[in-house]
Short mmCIF file of C-alpha atoms (C1' of nucleotides) in Angstrom, two decimals:
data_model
loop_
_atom_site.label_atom_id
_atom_site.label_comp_id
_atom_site.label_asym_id
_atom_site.label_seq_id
_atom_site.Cartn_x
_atom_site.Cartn_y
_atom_site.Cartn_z
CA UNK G 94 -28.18 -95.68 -266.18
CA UNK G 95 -25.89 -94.80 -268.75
CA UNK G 96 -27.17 -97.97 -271.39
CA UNK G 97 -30.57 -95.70 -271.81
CA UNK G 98 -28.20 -92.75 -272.73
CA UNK G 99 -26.64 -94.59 -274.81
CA UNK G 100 -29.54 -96.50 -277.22
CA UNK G 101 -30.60 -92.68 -277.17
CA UNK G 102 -27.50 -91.42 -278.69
CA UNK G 103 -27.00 -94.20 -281.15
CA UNK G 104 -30.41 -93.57 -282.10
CA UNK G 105 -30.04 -90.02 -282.93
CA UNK G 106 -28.11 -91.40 -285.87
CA UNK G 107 -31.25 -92.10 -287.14
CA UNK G 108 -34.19 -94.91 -287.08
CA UNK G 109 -33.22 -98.23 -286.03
CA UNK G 110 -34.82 -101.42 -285.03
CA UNK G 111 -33.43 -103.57 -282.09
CA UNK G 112 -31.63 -105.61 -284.21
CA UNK G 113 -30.17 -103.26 -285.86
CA UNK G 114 -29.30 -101.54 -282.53
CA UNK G 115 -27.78 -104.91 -281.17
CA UNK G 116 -25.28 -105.37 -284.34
CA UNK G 117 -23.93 -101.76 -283.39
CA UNK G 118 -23.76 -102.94 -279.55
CA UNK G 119 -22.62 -105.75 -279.74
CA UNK G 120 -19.65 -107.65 -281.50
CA UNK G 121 -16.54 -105.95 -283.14
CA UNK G 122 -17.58 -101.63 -283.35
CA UNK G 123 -19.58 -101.24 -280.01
CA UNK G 124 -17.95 -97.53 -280.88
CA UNK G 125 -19.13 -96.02 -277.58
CA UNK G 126 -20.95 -98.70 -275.57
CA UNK G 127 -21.21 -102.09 -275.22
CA UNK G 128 -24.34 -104.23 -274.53
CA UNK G 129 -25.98 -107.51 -275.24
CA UNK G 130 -29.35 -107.80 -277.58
CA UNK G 131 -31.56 -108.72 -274.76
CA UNK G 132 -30.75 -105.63 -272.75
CA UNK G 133 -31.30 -103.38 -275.84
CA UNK G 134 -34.79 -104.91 -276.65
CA UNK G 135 -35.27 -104.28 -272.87
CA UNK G 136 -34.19 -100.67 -272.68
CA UNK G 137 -36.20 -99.97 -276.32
CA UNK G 138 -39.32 -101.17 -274.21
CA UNK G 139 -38.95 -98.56 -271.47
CA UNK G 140 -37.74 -96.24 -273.38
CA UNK G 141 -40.74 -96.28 -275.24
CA UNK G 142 -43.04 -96.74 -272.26
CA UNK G 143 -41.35 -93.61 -270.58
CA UNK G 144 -41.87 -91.66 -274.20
CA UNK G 145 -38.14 -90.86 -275.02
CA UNK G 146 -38.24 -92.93 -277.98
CA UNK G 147 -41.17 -93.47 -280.80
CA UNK G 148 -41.67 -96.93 -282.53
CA UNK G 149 -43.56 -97.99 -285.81
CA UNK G 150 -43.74 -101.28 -287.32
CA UNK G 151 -42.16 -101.76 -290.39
CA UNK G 152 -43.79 -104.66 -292.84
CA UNK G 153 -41.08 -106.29 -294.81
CA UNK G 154 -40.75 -109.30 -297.47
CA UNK G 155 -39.32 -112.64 -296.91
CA UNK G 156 -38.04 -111.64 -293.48
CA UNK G 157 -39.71 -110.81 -290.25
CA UNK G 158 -41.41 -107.73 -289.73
CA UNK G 159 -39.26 -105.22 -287.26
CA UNK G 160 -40.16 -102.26 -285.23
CA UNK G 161 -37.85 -99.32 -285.74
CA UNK G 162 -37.37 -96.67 -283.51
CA UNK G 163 -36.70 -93.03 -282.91
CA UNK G 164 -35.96 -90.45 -280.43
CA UNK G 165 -39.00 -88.30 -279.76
CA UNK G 166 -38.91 -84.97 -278.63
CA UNK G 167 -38.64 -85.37 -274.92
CA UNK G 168 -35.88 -88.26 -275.54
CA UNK G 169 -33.66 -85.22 -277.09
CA UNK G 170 -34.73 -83.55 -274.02
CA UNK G 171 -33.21 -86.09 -272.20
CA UNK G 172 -30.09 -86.36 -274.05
CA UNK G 173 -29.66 -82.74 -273.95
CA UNK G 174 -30.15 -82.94 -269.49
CA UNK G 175 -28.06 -86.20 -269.30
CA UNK G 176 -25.14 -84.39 -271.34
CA UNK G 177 -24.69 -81.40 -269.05
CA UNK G 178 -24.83 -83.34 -266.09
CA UNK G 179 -22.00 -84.20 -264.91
CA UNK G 180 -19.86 -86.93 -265.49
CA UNK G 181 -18.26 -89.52 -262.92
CA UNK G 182 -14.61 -90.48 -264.29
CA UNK G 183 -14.44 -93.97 -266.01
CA UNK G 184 -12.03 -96.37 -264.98
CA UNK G 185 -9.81 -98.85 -266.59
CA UNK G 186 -11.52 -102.16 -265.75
CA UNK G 187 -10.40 -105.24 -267.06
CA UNK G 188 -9.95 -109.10 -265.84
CA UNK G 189 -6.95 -109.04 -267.71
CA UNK G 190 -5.18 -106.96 -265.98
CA UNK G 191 -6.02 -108.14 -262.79
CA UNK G 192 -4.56 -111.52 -264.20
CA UNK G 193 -1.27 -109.21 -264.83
CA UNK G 194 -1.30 -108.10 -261.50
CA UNK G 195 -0.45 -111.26 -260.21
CA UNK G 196 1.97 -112.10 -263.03
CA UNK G 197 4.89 -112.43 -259.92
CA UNK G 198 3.11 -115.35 -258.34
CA UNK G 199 1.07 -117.55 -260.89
CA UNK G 200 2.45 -119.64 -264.12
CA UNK G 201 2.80 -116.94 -266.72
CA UNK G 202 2.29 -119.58 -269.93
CA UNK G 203 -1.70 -119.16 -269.96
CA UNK G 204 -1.34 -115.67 -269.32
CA UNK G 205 0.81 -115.02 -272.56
CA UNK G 206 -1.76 -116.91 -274.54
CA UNK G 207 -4.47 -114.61 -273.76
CA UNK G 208 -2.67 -111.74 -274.29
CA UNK G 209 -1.92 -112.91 -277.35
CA UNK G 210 -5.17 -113.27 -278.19
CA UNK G 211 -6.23 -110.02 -276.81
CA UNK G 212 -4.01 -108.55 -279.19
CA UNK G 213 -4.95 -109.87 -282.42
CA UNK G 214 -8.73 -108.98 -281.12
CA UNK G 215 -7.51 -105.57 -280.70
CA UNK G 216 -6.28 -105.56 -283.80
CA UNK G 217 -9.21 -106.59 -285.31
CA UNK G 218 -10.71 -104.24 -283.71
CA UNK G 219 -7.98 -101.51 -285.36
CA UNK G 220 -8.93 -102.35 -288.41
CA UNK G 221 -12.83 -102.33 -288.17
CA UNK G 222 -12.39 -98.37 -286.94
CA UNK G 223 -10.13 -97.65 -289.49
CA UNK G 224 -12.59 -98.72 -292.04
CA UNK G 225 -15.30 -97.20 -290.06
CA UNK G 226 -13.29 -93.79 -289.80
CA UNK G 227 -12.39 -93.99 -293.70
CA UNK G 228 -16.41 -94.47 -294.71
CA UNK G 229 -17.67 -92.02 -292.75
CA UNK G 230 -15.07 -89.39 -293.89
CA UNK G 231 -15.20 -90.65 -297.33
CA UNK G 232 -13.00 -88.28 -299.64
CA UNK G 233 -12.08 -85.76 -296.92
CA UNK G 234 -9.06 -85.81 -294.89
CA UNK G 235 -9.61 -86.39 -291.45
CA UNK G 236 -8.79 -82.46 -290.59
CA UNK G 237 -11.47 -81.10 -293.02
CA UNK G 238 -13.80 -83.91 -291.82
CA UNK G 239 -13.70 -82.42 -288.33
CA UNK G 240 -13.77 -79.34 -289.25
CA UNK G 241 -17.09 -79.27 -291.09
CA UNK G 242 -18.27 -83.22 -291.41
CA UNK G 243 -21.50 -84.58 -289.89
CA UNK G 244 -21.61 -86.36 -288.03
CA UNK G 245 -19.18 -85.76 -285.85
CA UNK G 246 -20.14 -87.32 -282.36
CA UNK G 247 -19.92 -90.95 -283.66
CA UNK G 248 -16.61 -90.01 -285.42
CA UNK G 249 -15.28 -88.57 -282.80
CA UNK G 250 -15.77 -91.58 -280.24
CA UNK G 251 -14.49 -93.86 -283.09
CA UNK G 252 -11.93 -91.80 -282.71
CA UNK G 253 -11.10 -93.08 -278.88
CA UNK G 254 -12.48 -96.59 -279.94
CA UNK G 255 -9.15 -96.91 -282.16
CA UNK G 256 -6.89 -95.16 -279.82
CA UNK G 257 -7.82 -97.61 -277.19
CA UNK G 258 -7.88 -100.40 -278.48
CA UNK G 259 -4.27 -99.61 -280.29
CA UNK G 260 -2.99 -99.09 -276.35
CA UNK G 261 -4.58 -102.45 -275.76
CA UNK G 262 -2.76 -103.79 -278.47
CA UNK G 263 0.54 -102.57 -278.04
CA UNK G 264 0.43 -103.00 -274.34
CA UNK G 265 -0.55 -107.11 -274.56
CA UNK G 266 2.30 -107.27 -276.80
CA UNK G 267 5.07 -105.68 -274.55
CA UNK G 268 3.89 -107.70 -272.18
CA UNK G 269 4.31 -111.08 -274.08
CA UNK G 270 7.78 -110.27 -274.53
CA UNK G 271 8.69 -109.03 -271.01
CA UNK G 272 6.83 -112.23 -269.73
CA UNK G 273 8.50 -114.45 -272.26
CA UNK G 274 11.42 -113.21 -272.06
CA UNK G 275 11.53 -113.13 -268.04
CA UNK G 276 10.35 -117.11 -268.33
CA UNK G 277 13.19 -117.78 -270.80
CA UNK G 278 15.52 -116.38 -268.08
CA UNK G 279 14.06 -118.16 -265.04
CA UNK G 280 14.35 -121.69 -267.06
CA UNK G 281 17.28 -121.30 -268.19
CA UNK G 282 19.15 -120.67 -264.70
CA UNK M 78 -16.41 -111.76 -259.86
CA UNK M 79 -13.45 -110.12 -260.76
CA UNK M 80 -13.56 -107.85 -257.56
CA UNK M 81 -12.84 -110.87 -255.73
CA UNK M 82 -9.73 -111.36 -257.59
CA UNK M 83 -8.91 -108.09 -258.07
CA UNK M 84 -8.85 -108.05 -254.13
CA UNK M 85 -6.76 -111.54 -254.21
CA UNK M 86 -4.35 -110.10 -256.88
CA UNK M 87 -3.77 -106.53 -254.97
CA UNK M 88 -3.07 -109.07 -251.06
CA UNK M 89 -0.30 -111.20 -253.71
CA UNK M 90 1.57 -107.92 -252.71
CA UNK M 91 2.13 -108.46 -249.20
CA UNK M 92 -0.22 -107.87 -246.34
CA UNK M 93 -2.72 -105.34 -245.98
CA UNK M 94 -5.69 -104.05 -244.05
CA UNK M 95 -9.29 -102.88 -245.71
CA UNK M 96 -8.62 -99.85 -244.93
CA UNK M 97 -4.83 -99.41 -246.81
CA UNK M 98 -6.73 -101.96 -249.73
CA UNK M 99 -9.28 -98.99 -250.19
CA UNK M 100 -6.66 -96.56 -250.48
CA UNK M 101 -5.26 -98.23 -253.43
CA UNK M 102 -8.27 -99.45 -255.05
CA UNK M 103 -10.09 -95.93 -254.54
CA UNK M 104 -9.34 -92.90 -256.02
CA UNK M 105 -6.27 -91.94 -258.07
CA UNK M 106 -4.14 -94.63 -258.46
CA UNK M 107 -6.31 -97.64 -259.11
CA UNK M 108 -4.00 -99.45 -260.98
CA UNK M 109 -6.07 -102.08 -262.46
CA UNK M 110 -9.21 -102.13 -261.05
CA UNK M 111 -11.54 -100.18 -259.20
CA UNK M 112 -13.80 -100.45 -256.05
CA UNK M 113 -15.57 -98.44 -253.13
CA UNK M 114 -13.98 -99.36 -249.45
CA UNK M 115 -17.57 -100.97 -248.99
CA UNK M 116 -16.92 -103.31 -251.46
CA UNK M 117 -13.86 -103.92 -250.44
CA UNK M 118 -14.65 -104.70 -246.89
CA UNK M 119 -17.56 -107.04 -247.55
CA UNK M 120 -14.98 -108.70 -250.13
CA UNK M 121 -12.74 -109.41 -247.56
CA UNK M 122 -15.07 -110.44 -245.43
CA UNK M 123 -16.03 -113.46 -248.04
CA UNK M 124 -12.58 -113.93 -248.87
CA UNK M 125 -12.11 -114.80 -245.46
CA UNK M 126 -15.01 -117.09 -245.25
CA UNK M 127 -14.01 -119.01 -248.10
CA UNK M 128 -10.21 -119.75 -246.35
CA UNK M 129 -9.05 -117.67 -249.77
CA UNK M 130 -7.38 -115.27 -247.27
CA UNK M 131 -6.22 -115.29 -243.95
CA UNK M 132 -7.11 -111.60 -241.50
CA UNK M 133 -5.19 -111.09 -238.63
CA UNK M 134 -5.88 -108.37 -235.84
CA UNK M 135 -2.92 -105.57 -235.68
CA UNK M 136 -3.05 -103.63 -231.83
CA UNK M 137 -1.84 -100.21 -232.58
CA UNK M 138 -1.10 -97.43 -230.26
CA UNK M 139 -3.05 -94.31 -231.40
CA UNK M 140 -4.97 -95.03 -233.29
CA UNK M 141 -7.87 -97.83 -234.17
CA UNK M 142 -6.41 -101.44 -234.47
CA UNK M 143 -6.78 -103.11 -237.92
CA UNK M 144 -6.88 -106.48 -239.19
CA UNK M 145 -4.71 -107.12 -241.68
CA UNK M 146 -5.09 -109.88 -245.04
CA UNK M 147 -3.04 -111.79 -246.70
CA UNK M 148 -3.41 -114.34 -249.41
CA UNK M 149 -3.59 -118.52 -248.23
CA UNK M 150 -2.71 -121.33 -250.29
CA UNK M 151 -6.11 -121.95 -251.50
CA UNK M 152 -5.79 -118.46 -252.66
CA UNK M 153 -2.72 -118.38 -254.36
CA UNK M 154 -4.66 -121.45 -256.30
CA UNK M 155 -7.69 -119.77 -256.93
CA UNK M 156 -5.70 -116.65 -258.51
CA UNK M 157 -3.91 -119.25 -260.56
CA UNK M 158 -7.35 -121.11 -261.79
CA UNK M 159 -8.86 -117.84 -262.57
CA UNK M 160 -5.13 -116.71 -264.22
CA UNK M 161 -5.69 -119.55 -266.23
CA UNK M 162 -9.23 -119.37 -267.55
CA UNK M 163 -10.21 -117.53 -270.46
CA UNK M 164 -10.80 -113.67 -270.27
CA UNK M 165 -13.67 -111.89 -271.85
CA UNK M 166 -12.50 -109.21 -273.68
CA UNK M 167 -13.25 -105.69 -272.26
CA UNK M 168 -14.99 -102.69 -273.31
CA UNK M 169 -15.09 -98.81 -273.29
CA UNK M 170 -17.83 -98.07 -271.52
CA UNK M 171 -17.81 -93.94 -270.59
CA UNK M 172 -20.00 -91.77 -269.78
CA UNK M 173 -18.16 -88.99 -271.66
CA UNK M 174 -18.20 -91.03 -274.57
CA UNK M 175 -21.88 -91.51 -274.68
CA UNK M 176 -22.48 -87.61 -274.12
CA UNK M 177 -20.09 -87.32 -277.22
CA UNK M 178 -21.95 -89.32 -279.64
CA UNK M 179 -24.92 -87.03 -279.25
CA UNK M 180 -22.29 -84.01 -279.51
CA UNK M 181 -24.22 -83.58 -282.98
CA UNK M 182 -28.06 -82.82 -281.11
CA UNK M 183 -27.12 -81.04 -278.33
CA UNK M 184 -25.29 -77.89 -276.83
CA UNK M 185 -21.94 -78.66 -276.75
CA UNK M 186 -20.99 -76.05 -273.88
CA UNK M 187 -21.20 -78.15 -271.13
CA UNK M 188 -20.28 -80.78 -273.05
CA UNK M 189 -16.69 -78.97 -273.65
CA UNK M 190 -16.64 -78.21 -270.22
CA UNK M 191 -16.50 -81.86 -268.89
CA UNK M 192 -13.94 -82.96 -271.40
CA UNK M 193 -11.80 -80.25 -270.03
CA UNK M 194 -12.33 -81.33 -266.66
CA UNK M 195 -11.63 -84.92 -268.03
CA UNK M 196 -8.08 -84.31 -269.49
CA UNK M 197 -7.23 -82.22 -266.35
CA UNK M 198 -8.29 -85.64 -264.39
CA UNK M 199 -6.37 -87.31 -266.62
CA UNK M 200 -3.44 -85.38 -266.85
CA UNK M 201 -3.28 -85.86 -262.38
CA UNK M 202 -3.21 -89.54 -263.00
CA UNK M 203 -0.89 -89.77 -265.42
CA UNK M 204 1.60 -87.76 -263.37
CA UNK M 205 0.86 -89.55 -260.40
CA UNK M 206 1.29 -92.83 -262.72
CA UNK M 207 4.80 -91.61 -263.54
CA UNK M 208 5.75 -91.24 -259.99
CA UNK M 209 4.99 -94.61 -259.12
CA UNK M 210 6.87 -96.33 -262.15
CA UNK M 211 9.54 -94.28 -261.03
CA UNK M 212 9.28 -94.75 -257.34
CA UNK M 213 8.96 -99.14 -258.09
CA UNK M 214 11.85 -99.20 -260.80
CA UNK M 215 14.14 -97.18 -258.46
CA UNK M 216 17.52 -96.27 -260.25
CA UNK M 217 16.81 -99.14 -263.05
CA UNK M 218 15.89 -97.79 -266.04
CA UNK M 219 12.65 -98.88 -267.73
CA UNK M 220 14.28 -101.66 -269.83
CA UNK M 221 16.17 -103.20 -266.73
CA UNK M 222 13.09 -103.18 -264.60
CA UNK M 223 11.31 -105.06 -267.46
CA UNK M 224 14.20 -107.79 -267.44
CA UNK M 225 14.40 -108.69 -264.11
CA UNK M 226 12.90 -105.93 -261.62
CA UNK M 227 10.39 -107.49 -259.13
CA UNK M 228 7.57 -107.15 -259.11
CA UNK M 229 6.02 -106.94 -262.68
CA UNK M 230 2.40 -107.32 -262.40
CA UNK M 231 2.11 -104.22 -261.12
CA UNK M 232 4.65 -102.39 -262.69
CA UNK M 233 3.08 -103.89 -266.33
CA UNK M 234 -0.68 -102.67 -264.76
CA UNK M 235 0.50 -99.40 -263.79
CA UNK M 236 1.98 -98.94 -267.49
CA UNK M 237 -1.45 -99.88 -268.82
CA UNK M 238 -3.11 -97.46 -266.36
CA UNK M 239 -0.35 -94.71 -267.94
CA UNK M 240 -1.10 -95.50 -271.23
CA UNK M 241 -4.55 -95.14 -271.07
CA UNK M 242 -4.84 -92.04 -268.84
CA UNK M 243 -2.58 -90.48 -271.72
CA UNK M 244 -5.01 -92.04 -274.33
CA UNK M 245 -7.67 -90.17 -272.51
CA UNK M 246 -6.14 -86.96 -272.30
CA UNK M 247 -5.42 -86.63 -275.88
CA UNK M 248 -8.05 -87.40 -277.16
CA UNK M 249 -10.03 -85.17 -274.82
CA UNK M 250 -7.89 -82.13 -275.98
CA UNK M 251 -8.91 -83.00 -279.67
CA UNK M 252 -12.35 -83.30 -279.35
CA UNK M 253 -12.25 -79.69 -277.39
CA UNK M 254 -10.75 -78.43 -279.98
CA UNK M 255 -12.60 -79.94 -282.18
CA UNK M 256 -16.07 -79.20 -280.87
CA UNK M 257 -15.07 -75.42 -279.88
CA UNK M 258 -13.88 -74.45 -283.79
CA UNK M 259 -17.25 -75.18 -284.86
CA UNK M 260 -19.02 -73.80 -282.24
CA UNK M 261 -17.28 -71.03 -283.60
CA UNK M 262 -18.26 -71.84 -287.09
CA UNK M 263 -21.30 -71.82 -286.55
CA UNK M 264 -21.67 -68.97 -284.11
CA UNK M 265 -19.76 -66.46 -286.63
CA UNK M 266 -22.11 -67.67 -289.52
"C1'" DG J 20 -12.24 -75.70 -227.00
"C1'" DT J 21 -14.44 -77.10 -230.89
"C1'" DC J 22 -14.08 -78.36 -235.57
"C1'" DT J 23 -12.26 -80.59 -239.29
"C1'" DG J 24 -9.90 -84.53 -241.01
"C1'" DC J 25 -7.81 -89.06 -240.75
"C1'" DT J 26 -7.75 -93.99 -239.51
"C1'" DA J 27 -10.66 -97.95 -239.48
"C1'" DC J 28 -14.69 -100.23 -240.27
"C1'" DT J 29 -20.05 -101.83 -240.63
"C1'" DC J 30 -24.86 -102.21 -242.34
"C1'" DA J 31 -28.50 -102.01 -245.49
"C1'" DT J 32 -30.51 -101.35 -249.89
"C1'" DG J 33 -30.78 -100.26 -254.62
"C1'" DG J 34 -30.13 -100.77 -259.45
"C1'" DA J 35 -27.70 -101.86 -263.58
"C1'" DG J 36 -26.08 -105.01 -266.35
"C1'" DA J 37 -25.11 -110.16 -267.57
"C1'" DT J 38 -26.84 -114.67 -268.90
"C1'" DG J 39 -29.33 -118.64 -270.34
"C1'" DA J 40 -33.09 -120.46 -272.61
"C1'" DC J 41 -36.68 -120.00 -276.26
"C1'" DT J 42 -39.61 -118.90 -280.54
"C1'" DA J 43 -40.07 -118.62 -285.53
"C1'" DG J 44 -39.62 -117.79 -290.36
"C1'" DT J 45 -36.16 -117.44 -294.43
"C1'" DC J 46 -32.30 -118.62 -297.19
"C1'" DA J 47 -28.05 -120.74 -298.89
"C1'" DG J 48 -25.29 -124.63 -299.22
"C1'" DA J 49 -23.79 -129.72 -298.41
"C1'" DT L 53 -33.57 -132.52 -297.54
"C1'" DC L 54 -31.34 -131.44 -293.67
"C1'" DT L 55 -28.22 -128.29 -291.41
"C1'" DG L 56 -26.57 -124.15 -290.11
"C1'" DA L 57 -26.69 -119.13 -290.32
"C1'" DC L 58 -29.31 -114.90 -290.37
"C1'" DT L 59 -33.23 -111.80 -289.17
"C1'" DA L 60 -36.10 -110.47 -285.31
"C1'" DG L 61 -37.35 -110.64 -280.94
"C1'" DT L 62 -39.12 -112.30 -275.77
"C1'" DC L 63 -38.90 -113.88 -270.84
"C1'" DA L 64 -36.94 -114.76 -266.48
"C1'" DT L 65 -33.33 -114.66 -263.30
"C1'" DC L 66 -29.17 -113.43 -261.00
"C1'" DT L 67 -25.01 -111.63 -259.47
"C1'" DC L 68 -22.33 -108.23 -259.00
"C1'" DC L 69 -21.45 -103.76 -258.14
"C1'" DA L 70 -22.88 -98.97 -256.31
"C1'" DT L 71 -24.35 -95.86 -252.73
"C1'" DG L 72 -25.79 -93.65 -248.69
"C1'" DA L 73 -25.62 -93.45 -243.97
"C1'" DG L 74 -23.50 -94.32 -239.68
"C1'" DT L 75 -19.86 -95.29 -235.71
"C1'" DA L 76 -15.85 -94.15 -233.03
"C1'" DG L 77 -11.39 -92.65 -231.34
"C1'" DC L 78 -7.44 -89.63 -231.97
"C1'" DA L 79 -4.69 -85.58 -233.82
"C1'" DG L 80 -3.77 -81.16 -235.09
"C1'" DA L 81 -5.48 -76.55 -236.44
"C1'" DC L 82 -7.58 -72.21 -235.36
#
DNA sequence: GTCTGCTACTCATGGAGATGACTAGTCAGA
DNA sequence: TCTGACTAGTCATCTCCATGAGTAGCAGAC
């Protein structure tokens, strides 16, 4: 159960409401986790039921009210037991590559496309962290920032975020040109 | 379903039995996807029923017989279809990561302890990544391979695998550092 | 001479995460 | 004024994936 871990951490950041939560998980940054809306709202309500995490309603104008939500005392409890337990390695896991896999045996021409497409989404992605990075550092230099800066966590796994998803870049496009270039060969025998 | 294809994609290879399939897919290498043997078995075992792969029994002296897979027509179209249809786009999802974004809340010692353990896990895959480029592009160099070696899918997977082991790593290594200096900091305060 | 480890596989159950379908009010723009 | 997009959230279901436990024969080590 690593998604409860997780709406814990992000919500050490500070008080959030489920929406709020879900923009984070979902689309584009999902820094550290993913997940969809539904499972957030879902996790929020045990979390709350269990007593990790505190909600209040919050009244607003012209918009729905929200509840907002933080960690309590026994949810940094958890987060503190959950941290020094140990961790089970992480794996690369992606239908992509399984479609690479087979690369030798199937018609490489949709497989280029999404890869294609994988890349510019990874370079969206770049980009978002960048920003991210820059904001949160403001006018520090990324040394002095994690030397002293707070937070550091979330920068930190930003951090990986861009790294990743700059491997994921790079990598689609090698392999649009060594897959182009192999069809290119093979037609024009 | 990807396990099902991962399964399909891994049998494109050439025959193999469950067992040899969990070797790969297990620990260590892993290429580009991961699964328990159990999975693996009761994959097969579908796979089978569905006339996506064909098992065949292999009498062997000393030691228990095995029935060996390999991939059937209807197969070879299936891994095409799915080849073919669009890919969602994958996430980091890690433990470690999650533990990190708290790194701010909690005691970091353990914490420091695992991402040590992590590069070091890291650092045995990457070398054992290197071997098999090596062993698959044989006297080529990496640039030949790419042109014309056979086969690619796996070589292209396994560079993925590389560069993301090495992604890991690195950043591990920083955020020790990172985490220990102000441990320090704060300590000598 | 027994103990550990490897090949080779099976069964059963649990739990996490994914997905689709819905509600409901507000606001900006065509 | 109607449409689509945004805020804010709920309910139900499902499928995959994870995990533990167990079997059984053979080989080599100590």
């Amino acid at each position: 159960m690593a998604l409860r871990h997780a709406v814990l951490a992000a919500l050490l950041g500070g008080e959030l409401s489920g929406y709020q939560l879900a923009k984070s998980f979902d689309l584009g940054v999902a820094n550290f986790w993913h997940a969809q809306p539904q499972q957030l709202y879902a996790e929020l309500t045990r979390l709350e039921r269990d007593g990790l995490v505190s909600g209040r309603e919050v009244v607003q104008e012209g918009r729905p009210n929200k509840r907002v939500f933080l960690v309590t005392a026994e949810g940094l409890a958890e987060v503190e037991r959950f941290t020094a337990a140990s961790a089970k390695p992480s794996f690369v896991r992606d239908d992509l590559l399984v479609k690479v896999q087979g690369a030798d045996h199937v018609d490489t021409g949709p497989l280029i496309a999404q890869l294609t497409e994988r890349a510019d989404f990874a370079q969206g992605k770049i980009e978002l962290f960048e920003e991210l990075l820059e904001r949160m550092r403001g006018s520090r230099t990324e040394e002095e920032f994690l030397r002293d800066g707070e937070p550091v966590g979330p920068y930190l796994t930003c951090l990986r975020g861009l790294a990743f998803e700059r491997g994921n870049r790079d990598w689609c496009r090698t392999a649009v040109t060594v897959l182009r270039e192999r069809a290119g060969a093979r037609g024009g025998r």
